[in-house]
Structure formats: C-alpha cells, structure tokens
Coordinates of C-alpha atoms in Angstrom, one line a residue:
X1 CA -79.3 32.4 11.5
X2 CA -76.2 32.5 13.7
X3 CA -76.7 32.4 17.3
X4 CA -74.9 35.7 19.2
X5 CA -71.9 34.0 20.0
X6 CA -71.0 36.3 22.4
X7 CA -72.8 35.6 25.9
X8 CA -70.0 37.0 27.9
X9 CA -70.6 40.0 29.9
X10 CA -68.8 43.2 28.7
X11 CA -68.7 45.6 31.2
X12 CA -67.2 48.6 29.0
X13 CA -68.9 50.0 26.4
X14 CA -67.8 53.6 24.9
X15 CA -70.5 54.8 22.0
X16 CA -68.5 57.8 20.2
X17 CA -71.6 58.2 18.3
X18 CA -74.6 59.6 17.6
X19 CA -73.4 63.6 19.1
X20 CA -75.5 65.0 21.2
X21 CA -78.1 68.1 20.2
X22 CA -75.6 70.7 22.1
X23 CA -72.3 68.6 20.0
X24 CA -74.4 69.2 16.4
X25 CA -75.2 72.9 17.4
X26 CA -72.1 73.7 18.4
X27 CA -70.1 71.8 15.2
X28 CA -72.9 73.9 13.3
X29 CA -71.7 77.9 15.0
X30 CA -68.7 76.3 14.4
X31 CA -68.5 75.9 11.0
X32 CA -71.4 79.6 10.6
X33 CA -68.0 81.0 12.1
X34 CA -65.5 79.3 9.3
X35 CA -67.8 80.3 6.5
X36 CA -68.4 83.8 7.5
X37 CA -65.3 84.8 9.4
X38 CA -61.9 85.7 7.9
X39 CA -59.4 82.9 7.8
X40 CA -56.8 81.7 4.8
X41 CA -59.7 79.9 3.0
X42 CA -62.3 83.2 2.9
X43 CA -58.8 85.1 1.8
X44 CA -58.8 83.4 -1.4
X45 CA -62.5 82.1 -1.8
X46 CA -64.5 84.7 -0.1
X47 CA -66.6 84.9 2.7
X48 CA -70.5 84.9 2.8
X49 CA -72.8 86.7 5.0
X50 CA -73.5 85.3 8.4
X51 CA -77.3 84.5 7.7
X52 CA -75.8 82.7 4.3
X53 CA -73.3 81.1 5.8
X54 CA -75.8 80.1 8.6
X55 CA -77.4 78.3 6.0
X56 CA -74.9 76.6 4.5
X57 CA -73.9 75.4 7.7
X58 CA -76.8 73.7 9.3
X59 CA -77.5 72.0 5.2
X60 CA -73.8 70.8 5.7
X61 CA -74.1 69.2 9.1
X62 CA -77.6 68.0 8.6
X63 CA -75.9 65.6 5.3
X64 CA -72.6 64.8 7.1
X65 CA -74.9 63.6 9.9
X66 CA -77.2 61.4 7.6
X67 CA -74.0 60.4 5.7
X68 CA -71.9 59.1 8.9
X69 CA -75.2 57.6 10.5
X70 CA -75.6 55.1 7.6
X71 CA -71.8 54.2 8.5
X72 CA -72.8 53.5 11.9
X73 CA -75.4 51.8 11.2
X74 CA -73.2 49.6 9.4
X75 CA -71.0 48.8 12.7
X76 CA -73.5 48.4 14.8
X77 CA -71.1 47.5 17.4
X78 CA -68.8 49.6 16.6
X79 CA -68.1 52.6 19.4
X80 CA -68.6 55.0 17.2
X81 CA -65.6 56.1 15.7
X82 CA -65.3 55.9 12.1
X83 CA -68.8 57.7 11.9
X84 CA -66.9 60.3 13.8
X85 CA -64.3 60.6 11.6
X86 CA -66.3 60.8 8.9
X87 CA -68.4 63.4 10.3
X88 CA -66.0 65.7 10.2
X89 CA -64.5 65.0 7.3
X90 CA -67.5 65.4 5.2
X91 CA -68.1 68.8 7.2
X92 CA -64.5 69.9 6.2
X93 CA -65.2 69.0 2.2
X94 CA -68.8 70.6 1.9
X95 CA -67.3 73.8 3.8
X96 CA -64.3 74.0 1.0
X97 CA -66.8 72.8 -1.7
X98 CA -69.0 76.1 -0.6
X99 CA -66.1 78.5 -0.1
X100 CA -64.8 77.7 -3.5
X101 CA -68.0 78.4 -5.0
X102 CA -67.7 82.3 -3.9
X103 CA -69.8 84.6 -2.3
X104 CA -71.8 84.0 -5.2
X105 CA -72.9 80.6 -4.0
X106 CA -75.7 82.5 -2.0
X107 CA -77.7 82.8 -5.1
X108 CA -77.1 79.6 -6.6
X109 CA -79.6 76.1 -6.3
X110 CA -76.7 74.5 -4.8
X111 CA -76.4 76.3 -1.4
X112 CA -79.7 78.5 -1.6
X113 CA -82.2 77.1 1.2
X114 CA -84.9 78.2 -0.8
X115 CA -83.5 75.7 -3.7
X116 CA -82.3 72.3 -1.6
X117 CA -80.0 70.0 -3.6
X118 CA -81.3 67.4 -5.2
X119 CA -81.6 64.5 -3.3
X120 CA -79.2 61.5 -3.8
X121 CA -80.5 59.2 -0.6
X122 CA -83.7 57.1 -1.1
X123 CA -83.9 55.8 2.3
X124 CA -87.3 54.0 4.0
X125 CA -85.7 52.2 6.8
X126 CA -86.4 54.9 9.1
X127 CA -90.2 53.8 9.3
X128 CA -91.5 51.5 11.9
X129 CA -90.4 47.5 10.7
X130 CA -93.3 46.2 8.9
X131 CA -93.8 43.8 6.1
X132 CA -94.3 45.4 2.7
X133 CA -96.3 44.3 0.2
X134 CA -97.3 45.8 -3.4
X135 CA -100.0 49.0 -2.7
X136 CA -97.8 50.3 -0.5
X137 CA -94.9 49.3 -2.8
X138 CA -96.4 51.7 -5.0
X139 CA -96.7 54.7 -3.1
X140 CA -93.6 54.3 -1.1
X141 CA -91.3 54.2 -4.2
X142 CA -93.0 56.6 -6.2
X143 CA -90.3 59.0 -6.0
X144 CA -88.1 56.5 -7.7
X145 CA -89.8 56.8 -10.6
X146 CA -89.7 60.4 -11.1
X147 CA -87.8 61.6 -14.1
X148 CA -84.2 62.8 -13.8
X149 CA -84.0 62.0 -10.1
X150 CA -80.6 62.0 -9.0
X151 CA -80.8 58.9 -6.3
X152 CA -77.0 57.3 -6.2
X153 CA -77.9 55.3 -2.9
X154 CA -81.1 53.3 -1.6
X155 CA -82.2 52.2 1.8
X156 CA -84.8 49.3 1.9
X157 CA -82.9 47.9 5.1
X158 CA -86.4 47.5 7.9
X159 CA -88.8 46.6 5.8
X160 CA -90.1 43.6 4.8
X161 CA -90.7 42.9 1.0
X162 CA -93.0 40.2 -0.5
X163 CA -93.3 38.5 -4.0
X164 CA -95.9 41.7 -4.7
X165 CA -93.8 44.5 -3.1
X166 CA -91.0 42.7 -5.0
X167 CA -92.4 42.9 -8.4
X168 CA -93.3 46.9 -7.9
X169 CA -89.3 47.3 -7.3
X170 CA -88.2 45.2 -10.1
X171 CA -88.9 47.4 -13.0
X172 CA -87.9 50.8 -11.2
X173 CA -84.7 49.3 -9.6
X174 CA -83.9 48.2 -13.3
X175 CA -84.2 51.8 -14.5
X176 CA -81.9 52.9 -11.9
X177 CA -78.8 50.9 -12.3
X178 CA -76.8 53.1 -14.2
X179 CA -76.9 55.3 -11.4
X180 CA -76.8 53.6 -8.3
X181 CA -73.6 53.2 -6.3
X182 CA -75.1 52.3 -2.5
X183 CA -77.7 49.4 -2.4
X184 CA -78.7 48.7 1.5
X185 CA -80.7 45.2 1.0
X186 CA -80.1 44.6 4.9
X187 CA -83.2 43.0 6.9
X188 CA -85.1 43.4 3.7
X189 CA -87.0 40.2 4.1
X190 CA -87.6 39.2 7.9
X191 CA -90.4 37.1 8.5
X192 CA -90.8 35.6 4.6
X193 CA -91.3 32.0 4.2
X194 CA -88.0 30.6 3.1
X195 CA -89.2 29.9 -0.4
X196 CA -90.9 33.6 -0.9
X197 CA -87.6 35.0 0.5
X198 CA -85.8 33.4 -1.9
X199 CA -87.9 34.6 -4.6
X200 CA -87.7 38.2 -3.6
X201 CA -83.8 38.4 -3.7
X202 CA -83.5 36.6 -7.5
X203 CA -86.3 39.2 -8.0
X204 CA -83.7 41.9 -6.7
X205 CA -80.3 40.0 -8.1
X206 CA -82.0 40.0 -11.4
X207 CA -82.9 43.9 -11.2
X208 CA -80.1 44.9 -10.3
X209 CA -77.3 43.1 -12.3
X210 CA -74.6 45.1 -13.9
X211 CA -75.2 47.9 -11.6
X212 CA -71.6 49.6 -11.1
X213 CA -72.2 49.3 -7.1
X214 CA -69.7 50.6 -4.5
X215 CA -71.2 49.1 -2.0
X216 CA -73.9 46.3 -1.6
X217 CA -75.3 45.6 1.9
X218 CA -77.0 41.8 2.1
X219 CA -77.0 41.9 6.5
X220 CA -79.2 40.2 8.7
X221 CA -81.3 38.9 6.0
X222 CA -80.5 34.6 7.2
X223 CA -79.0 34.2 3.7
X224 CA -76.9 30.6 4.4
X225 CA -75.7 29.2 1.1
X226 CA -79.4 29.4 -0.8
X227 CA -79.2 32.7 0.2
X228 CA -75.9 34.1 -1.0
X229 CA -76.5 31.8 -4.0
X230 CA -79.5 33.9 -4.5
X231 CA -78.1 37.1 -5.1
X232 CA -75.7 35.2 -7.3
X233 CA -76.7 37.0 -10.5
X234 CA -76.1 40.0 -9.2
X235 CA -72.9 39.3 -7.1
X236 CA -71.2 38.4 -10.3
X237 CA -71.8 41.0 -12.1
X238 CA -70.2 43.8 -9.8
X239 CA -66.6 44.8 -11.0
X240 CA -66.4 47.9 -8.9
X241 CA -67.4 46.6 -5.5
X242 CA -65.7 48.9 -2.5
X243 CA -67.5 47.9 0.3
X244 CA -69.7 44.5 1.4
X245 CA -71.6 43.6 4.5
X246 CA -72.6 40.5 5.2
X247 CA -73.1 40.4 8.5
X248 CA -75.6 38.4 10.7
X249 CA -76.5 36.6 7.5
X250 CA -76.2 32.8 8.7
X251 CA -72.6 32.3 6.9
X252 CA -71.3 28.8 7.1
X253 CA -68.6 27.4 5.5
X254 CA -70.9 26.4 2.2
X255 CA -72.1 29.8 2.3
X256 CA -68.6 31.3 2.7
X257 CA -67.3 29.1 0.2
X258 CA -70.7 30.3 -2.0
X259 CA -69.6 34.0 -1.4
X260 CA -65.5 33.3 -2.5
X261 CA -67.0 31.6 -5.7
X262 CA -69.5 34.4 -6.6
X263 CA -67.7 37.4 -6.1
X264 CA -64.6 37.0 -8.7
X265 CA -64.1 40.9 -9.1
X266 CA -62.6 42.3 -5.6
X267 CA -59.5 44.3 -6.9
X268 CA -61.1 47.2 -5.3
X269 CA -62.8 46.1 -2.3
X270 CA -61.7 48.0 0.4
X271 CA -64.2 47.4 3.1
X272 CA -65.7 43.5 4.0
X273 CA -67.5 42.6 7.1
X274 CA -68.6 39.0 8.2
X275 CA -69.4 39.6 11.9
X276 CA -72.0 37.3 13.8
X277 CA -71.9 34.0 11.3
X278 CA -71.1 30.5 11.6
X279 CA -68.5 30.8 9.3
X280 CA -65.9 28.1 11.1
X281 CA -62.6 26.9 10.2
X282 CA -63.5 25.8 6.9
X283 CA -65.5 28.9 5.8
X284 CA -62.6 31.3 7.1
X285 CA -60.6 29.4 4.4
X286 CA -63.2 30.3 1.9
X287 CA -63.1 33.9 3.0
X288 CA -59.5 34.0 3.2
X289 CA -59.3 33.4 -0.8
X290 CA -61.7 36.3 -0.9
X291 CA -59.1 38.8 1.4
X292 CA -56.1 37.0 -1.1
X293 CA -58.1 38.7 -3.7
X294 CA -58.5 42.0 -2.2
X295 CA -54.9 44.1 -2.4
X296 CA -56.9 47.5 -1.1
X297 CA -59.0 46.2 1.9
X298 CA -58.8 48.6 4.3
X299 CA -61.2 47.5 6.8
X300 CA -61.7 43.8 7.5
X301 CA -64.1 42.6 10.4
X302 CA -64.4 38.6 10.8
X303 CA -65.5 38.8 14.1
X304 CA -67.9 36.3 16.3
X305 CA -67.4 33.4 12.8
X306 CA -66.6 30.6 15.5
X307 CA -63.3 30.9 13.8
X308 CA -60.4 28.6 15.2
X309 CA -56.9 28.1 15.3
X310 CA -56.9 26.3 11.3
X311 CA -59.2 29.3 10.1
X312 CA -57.2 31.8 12.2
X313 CA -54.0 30.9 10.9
X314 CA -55.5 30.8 7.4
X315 CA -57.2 34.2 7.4
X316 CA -53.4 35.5 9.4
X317 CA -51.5 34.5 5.9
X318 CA -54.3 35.9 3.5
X319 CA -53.7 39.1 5.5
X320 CA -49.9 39.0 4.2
X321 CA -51.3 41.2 1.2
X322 CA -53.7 43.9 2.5
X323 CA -50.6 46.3 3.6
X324 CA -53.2 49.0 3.0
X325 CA -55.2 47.5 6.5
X326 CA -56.5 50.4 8.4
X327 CA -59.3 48.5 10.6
X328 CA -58.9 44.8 11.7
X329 CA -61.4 43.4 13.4
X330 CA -61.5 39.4 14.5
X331 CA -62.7 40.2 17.9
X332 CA -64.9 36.1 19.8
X333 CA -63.1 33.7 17.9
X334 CA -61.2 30.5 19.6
X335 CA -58.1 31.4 17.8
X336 CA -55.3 30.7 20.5
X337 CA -51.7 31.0 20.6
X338 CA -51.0 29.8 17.1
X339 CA -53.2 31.7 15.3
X340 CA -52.2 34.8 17.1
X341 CA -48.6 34.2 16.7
X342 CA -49.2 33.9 12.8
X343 CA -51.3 37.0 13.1
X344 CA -48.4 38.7 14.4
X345 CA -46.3 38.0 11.5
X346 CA -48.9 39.9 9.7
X347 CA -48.9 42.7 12.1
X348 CA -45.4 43.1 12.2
X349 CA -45.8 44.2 8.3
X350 CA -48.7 46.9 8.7
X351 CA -48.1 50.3 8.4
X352 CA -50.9 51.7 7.9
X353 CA -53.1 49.9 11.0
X354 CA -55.2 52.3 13.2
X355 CA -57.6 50.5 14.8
X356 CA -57.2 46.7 16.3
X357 CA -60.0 44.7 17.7
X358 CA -58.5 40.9 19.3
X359 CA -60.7 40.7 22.4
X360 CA -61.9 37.1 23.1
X361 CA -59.4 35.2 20.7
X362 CA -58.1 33.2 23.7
X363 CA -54.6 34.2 22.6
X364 CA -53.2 33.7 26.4
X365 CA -49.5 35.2 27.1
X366 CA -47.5 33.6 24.2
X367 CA -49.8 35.2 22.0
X368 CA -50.3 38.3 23.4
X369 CA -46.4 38.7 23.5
X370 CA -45.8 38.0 20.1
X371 CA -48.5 40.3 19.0
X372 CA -47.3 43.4 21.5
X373 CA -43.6 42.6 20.2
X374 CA -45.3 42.8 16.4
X375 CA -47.0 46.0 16.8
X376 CA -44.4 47.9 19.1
X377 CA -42.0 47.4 16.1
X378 CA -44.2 48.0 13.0
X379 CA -44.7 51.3 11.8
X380 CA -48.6 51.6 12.0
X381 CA -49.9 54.1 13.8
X382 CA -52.1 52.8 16.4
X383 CA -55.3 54.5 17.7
X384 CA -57.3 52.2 19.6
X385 CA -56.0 48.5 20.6
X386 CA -58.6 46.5 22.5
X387 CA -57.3 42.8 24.0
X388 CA -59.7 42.5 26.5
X389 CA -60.6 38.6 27.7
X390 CA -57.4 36.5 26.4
X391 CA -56.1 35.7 29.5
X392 CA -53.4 37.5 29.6
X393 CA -51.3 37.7 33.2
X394 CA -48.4 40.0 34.5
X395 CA -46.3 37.8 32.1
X396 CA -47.1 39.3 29.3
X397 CA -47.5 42.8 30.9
X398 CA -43.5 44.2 30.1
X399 CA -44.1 43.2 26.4
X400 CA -47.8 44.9 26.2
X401 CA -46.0 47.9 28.0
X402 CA -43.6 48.2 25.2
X403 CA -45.5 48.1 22.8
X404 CA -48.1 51.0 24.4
X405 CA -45.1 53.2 25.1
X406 CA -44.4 52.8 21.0
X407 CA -47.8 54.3 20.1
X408 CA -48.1 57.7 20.6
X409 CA -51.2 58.0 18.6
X410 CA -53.0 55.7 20.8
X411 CA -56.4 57.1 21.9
X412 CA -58.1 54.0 23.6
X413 CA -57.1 50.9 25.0
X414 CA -59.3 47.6 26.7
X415 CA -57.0 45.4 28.5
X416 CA -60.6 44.4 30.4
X417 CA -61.6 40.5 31.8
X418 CA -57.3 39.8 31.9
X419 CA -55.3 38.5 35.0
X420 CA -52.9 41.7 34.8
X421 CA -53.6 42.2 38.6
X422 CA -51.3 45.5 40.3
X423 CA -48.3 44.2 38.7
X424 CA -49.5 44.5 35.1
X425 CA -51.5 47.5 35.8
X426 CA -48.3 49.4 36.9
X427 CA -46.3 48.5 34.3
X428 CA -49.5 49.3 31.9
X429 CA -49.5 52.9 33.6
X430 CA -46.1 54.1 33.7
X431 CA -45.8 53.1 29.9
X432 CA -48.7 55.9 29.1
X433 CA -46.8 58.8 31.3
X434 CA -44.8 60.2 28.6
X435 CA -46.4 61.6 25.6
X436 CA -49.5 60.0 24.6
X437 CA -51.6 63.2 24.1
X438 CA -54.2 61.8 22.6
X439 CA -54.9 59.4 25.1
X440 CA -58.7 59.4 26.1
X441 CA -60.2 55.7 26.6
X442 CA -58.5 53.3 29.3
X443 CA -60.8 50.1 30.3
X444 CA -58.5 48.3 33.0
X445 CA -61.8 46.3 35.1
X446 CA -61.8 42.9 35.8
X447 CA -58.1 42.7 35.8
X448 CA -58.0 41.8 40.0
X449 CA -56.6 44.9 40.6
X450 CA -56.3 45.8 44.4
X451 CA -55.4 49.8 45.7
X452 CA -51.5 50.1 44.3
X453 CA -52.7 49.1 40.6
X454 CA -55.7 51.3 40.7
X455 CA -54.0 54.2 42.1
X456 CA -51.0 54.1 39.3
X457 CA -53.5 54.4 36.7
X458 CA -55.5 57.3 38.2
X459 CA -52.0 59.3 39.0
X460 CA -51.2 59.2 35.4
X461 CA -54.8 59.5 33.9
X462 CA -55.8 62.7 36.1
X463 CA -52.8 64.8 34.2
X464 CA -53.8 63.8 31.0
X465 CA -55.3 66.8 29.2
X466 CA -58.4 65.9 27.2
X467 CA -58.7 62.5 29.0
X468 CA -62.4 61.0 29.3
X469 CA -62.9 57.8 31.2
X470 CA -61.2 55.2 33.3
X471 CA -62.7 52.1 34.2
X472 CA -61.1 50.0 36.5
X473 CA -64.5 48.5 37.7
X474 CA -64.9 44.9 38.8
X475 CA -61.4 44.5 40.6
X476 CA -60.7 43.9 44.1
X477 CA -59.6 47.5 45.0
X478 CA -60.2 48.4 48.8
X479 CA -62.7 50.8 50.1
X480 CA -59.6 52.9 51.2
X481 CA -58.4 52.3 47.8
X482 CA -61.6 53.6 46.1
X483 CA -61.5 56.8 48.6
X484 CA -58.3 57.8 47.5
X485 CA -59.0 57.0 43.6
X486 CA -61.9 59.4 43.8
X487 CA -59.9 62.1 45.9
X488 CA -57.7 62.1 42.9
X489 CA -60.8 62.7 40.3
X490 CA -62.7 64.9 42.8
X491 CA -61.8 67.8 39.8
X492 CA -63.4 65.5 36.7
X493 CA -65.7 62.9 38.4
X494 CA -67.3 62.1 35.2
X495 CA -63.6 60.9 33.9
X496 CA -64.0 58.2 36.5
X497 CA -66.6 55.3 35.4
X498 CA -68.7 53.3 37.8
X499 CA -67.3 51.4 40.5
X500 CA -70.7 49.2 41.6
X501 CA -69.0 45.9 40.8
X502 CA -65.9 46.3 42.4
X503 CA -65.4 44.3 45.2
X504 CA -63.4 45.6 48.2
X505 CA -63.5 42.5 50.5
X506 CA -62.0 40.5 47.3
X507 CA -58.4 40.4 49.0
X508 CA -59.7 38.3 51.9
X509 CA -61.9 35.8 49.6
X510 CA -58.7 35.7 47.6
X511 CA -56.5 35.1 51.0
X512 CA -58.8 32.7 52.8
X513 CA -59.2 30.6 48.9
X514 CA -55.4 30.2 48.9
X515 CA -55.2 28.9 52.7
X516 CA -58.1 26.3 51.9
X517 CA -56.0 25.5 48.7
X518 CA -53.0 24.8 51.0
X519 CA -55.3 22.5 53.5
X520 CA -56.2 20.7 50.6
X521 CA -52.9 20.2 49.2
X522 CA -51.4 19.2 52.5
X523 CA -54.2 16.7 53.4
X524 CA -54.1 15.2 49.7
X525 CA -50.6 14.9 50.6
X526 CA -51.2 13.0 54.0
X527 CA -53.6 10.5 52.5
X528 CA -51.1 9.7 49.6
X529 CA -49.1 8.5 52.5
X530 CA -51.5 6.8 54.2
X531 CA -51.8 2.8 54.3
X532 CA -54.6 1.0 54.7
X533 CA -54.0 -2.8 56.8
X534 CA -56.6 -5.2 56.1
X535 CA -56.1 -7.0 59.2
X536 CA -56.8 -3.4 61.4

C-alpha cells in the first residue's frame, strides 16, 4: 500500500458536500412548490396536489441524495462539487420524470408512497467495518437472491470478505450479471492474509465476468500487480466500462503496466481515477497508453502517483486526445517546469475543461506562465483552478492575472503556500473586479502577503454578490492590517476565514533576516580579502 504522499499542511479545505438538514429541507419545499405550483412544466404536464407532490418530493431528494453520496464517496478528497452538481441534476430529471407522468402519477407504484420503487441499490457499506465471513454472508445477501429483483448496482465497499463469505457471493453475483451496471469492490478485503485475499477477488473476477459494467470500483483494497492481475478475468471481459477507480490500491509501475494490459476495451471510459499509488515515472507511461485509449474521458485524476517530469510529460501528450476533458486532476506530483510546459500544450486545446487541480506539481514561474498563457487562450470554461504550492512569485502573477480575467465562469480559485506576496495579490484582485459573478471560493494564505495585498482582495471580495469565503490566512498582514480587513467584512463575517496563523510581527522577522543576510554577505566578503602571513 502507498504511503500518503502528501504530508504537507493544507490550510484550506472547502467541503461543498454533504448539505446540511435545513439545505435538504429546503431543496425538498422547493421542489413540493415546482410540483404543485403553476409553472410552464405543470402547463403542459399537470400539477399534483400539495400532499402528492409533497411525496414525490422528499422520495426525489432522499435518491438524488443517496445517488450523489456514492459519487462523493468516490472523491473522497474532492470538495464536494460534482456530488453537488449531480444532486441537482438528478432532482431536476425525477421532477420532469414525475410531471410527465400526469396528475395521474399519484395513483401509480412509481410515485405512490404507499408503493416505493423497486430498489436498484444493494448497498452494505454503511454498517460498522467488520470482517465477513459465510453465516452472515447468508443473511446479509439474502435479498440478492430474491426473484425478479431489480438491483443494477452493489455496495460491498467496508466490509471484509473471506474464502466462506466469498463462496456465499459467487453463485448469487453470477445470477446477477446480466443486470448489474455498478460494482463497488472498494475495501472489500482489509485485514485478509495476502493469499486469502487473493483468493476472494478471482472468486469475485470469476463471478462476475462478462458483466456489462459501467463502472467497477477496485479502491483501497492493496491490489499491486497480484492484485490487479487478480481481477484479470474480469477486467477483460468489460467492453462497456464508463467509470474505474483504482485508487489507494498500491499501484506501481508493474501494476500500472498490469492494468494498461488487462483492460483492452476503454472506447467508452469516461471517468479513471489513480490517486494515492506509487505509480512513478514508469507506471504513468503505462497509464498514459490506457488515457491514449480513452477518446471520451471526461474526468482523469492521477494525483499523489509520485509521478515525475518523464511520466508527466508522458501522461501531458496522451492527453492530446481526451478533447472531451471536463475534470483534470494531477494535483502532489514532482512534475516541474517541463512537464507543466507540455501540459500546457494540452491545455491550450481543451474546450470543454471545468475543473483544474495542479497544486504541488513544483511547476515554479516558467511553468505556471505557460499554463496561465494556455488556459487564458483556450476556450474551456473554467470553474475552479487550484495552483496552490508551486512556487510561484510575483513573476508569474501578470500572466496568472490574465488568464483569471479570461474566465468568467470561475467559481473558486487556490493560489495558497506561493510567494505571490502584495504584488501578486494586487494584480490577482484587480483581475476578478469585472464580471466574475460567479465567483465564491478565493484561498490567497501563505502567499506573505502584508496589509496592501490583503486589503485589495477584501475591497473587491466584499462587493461580490453570492461570495462565501476568503482566506488569506498565514501571511504577514499587520494587526492594523487585520483591523481594517475585518472593518470591511463587519456585514458578512462568516465570508472571512480564520486568521489564527497569520503573523503580524512577520515584516520585522522578515526586515531584521535581510539585515543579518547583508552582515553575512559583507563579512563573507571581508574574509575573501583577508590574507593570512605565516610569519605574523
């Protein structure tokens, strides 16, 4: 298993998701209101009565909340935001869905709370994490076995399975793959001996093979190169894969190489995530055959594979032929300039990119120019761009600038752990005053950023309608600084994040460090010159 390659403090964290209780019961009146009330959809459909469409509402919400949970769950280090997304766009589809149906719908299985739907999720991950074994096996997946069940996705992701547990499953996951499309197999075996392990997924690769899967889920399960080789059966079998998650699984390069070798059907992949392995250089090559392969990925996340400048540039190229990329993640890899100028060849080509993830890719200012330069004249537009960590300095602050100004879908942006300082931060801030109305996420901290660079940001910020949170945290902003800065959010303090690591006495330290690095300079200087007689 990987270590966490990411030991670096990150001091801002936005979670998007799960809603809150008030958020779910609000979305629910909400939607009570767009089912019952007259609008250009009840026009044509018809509305229903407010205690149906009461109903209707909280069986919509309660799936589209299940349904974008499991996508979370997924991104575990995600903020949150494609579950939002999809949230509400399943809420949208289940409201026309019911609308179409007529005001006859009240009477039928399908939206009747008397009569739920038939349940499609199978899903025992929500129990406390335990080994498995085959009693329990029995009762747990009873319902799997009932005749003309309509289960399209299971969940074992949490629980432990052994060779007994394993056996119980084989026969009933064998009767079901004509109709499953969603297998989570993620954590499935913690614990397990390596050898029983083993056992268990060719017990589960041989059940399942030829299953017309959309998605398969093998995460956090220490699969290495035995691992994936495994599950080989089963991985070549599937010629409709859309989404795979391999993530946390122990992926090195033999492993990688394992997975581009055993997958030979990805035509219509669209999703593939390989954070948290020790993929390297060599396995990014491997992986980069894979994403060759894969004309409609969507949403690629590679991020914290100890990746490097050969595997970077590699995976940059393969790139060349996803011009469908929505969601690009290669966030803790020790890519550098190179890679990052190849990457922004790639960039340049998008047009379809909303969200970008290159925080800890050491890309310093070369790269991070030719990256802002890519983006500010591609066509994609950009929702949430995070660089934070690549030392980046005021150099590459015009081009950054630029490129910010360009996208004015931009909802979020992490310039955090840079050397921007006020310069940068100015230039940062005046590029967001026009436009950029939906604007709610700005992490600035650790940039040393002192009162003028602090108070640029808030100025512009404060007028920003629907605006949520600044962090400039972890600077060296004076108290009087800080004073003023929260004069300015006295109206929306909560828009303001925490200031406990900022230091205000940083401008001395940082005046009193350059005079001892003069002293130093000037006596290193002086002993250069000095000569040393023997005969003294």
């Amino acid at each position: 298993m990987a270590d966490t390659l990411d030991s670096r403090p990150h001091t801002f964290s936005i979670k998007l998701w799960p809603p809150s209780l008030p958020t779910r019961q609000a979305l629910i009146e909400r939607m009570t209101n767009n089912l019952s009330s007259k609008t250009i959809f009840t026009d044509k459909f018809g509305s229903l009565t407010k205690d149906q469409a009461m109903e209707n509402a909280k069986r919509i919400e309660d799936v589209a909340f299940s349904t974008a949970n499991q996508q979370f769950e997924r991104e575990p280090d995600g903020d949150g935001g494609s579950a939002v997304q999809l949230y509400a766009r399943e809420c949208s589809k289940m409201i026309l869905e019911v609308l179409k149906k007529g005001p006859v719908a009240k009477a039928s299985e399908e939206v009747s709370s008397a009569s739920p739907p038939r349940e499609t999720v199978f899903d025992i991950s929500k129990d406390k994490r335990a080994f498995i074994e085959a009693e329990e096996a029995e009762e747990l997946l009873k319902p799997l076995k009932e005749d003309g069940n309509g289960y399209t996705k299971i969940c074992f992701s949490n629980r432990s399975f052994g060779l007994g547990a394993a056996r119980v499953a084989e026969p009933i996951l064998a009767s079901l793959k004509g109709q499953l499309k969603v297998v989570d197999l993620s954590d499935f075996v913690a614990g397990r001996p390596e050898v029983e392990a083993l056992e268990v997924m060719n017990i589960f690769s041989s059940a399942l093979e030829g299953s017309v899967l959309s998605s398969l889920n093998l995460s956090d399960n220490a699969l290495g190169e035995k691992g994936v080789r495994a599950f080989g059966t089963l991985l070549k079998s599937l010629s409709s894969l859309e989404e795979l998650y391999l993530m946390n699984d122990g992926i090195s390069k033999e492993a990688a190489q394992a997975v581009s070798e055993l997958i030979p059907s990805t035509e219509k992949l669209r999703v593939l995530h390989f954070h948290n392995n020790m993929t390297g250089d060599e396995g990014a090559v491997a992986i980069a055959e894979v994403v060759k392969r894969s004309p409609l990925l969507e949403n690629f996340r590679c991020s914290s594979t100890r990746v490097g400048s050969d595997g970077g540039v590699a995976l940059s190229e393969a790139l060349e032929s996803c011009a469908r990329m929505e969601k690009l993640d290669l966030r803790d890899n020790m890519f550098g300039t190179e890679a990052g100028v190849s990457l922004s060849k790639t960039l340049s080509s998008f047009s379809h990119l909303t969200e970008l993830y290159l925080s800890y890719l050491n890309l310093e200012d070369e790269g991070a120019i030719a990256i802002a330069n890519a983006l500010k004249e591609s066509a994609s537009p950009i929702e949430v761009l995070e660089m934070a960590g690549n030392d980046i300095t005021v150099e590459a602050a015009s081009a950054i600038a630029a490129c910010v100004a360009a996208k004015q879908e931009l909802n979020k942006l992490n310039l955090s752990e840079n050397d921007l300082k006020d310069e940068g931060c100015v230039q940062i801030a005046k590029s967001i005053e026009e436009g950029h109305l939906k604007l709610q996420y700005i992490d600035m901290s650790t940039n040393y950023i002192r009162r003028a660079g602090a108070l640029a940001l808030a100025q512009v910020v404060t007028k920003k309608e629907g605006f949520k949170l600044l962090n400039i945290d972890a600077n060296i902003i004076s108290e009087e600084g800080i004073e003023e800065v929260k004069e300015m959010f006295k109206e929306s303090p909560e828009l303001l994040g925490a200031l406990d690591d900022n230091d205000p006495d940083g401008e001395e330290e940082d005046d009193e460090e350059e005079e001892e690095d003069e002293e130093k300079d000037e006596l290193e200087s002086k002993l250069k010159k000095l000569e040393v007689n023997e005969d003294d």
